[in-house]
CSV table of C-alpha atoms in Angstrom, one decimal:
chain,number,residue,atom,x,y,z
H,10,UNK,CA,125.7,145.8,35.8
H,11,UNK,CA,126.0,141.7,34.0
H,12,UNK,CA,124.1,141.0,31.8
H,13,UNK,CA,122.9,137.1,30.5
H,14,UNK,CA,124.3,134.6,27.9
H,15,UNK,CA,122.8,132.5,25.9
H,16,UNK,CA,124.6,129.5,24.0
H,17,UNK,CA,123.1,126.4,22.3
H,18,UNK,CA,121.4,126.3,18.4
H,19,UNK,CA,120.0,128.9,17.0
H,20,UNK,CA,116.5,127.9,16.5
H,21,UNK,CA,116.1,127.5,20.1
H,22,UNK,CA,118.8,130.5,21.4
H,23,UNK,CA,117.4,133.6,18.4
H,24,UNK,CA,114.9,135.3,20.2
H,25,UNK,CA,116.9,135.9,23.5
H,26,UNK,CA,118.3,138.9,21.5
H,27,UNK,CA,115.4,141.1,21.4
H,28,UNK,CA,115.4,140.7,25.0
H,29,UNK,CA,119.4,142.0,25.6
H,30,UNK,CA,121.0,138.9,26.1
H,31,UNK,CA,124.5,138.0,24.8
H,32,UNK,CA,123.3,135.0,22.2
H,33,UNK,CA,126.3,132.1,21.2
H,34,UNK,CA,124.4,130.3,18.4
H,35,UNK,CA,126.1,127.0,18.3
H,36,UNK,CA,125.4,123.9,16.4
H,37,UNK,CA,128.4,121.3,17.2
H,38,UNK,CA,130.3,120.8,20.7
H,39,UNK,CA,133.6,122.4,20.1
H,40,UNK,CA,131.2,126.0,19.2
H,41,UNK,CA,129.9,125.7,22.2
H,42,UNK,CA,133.0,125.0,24.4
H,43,UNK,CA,134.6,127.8,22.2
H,44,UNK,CA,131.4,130.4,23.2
H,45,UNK,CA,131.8,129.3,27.1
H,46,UNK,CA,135.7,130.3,26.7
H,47,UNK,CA,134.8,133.6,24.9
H,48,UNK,CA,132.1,134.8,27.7
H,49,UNK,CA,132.7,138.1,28.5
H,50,UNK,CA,133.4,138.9,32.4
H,51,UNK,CA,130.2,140.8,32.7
H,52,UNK,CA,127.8,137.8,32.5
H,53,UNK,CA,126.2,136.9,35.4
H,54,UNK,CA,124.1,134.1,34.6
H,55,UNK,CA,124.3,131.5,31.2
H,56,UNK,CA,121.2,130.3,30.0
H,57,UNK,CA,122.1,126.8,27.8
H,58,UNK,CA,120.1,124.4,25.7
H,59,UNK,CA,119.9,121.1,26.5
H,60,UNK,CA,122.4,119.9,24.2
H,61,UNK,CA,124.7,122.8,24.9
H,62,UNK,CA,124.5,121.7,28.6
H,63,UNK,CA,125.8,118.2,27.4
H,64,UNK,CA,128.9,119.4,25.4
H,65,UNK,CA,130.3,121.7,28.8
H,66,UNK,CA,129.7,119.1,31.4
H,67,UNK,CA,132.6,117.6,30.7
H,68,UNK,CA,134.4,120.6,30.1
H,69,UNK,CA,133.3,122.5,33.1
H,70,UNK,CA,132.6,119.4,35.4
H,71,UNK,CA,129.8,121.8,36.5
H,72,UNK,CA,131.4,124.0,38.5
H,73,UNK,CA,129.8,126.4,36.2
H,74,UNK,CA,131.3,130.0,36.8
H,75,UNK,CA,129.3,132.1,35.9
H,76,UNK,CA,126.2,130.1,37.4
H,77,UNK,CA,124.3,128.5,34.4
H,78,UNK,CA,120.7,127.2,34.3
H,79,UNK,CA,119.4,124.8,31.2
H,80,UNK,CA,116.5,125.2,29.1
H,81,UNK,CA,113.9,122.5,29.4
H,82,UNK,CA,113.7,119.9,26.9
């Protein structure tokens, strides 16, 4: 069985936790590119804030592996 990750800033990623997700709290673009490198193999899916989502686009180019899905803003 995965399980879900969560990276972006931790006012908007805390509360995941109680709910058994993997949490990355991240504040500045090179934490979160670090957190996407450090993913376990397990995850399935990666929930990411907004501004999380803009610091991997260009490292990913999207072709997000493990599939990802962005918080609304």
């Amino acid at each position: 069985m995965g399980t879900v990750a969560v990276i972006g800033e931790a006012v908007k990623t805390a509360g995941f936790g109680l709910a058994g997700a993997i949490v990355f709290e991240c504040e500045t673009p090179d934490e979160v590119r670090q957190a996407w490198d450090a993913l376990p193999n397990d995850v399935l899916t990666v929930i990411l804030t907004p501004a999380a989502d803009a610091a991997l686009r260009p490292h990913t180019g999207r072709q997000a592996n493990p599939p990802v899905v962005v918080m609304p803003s």
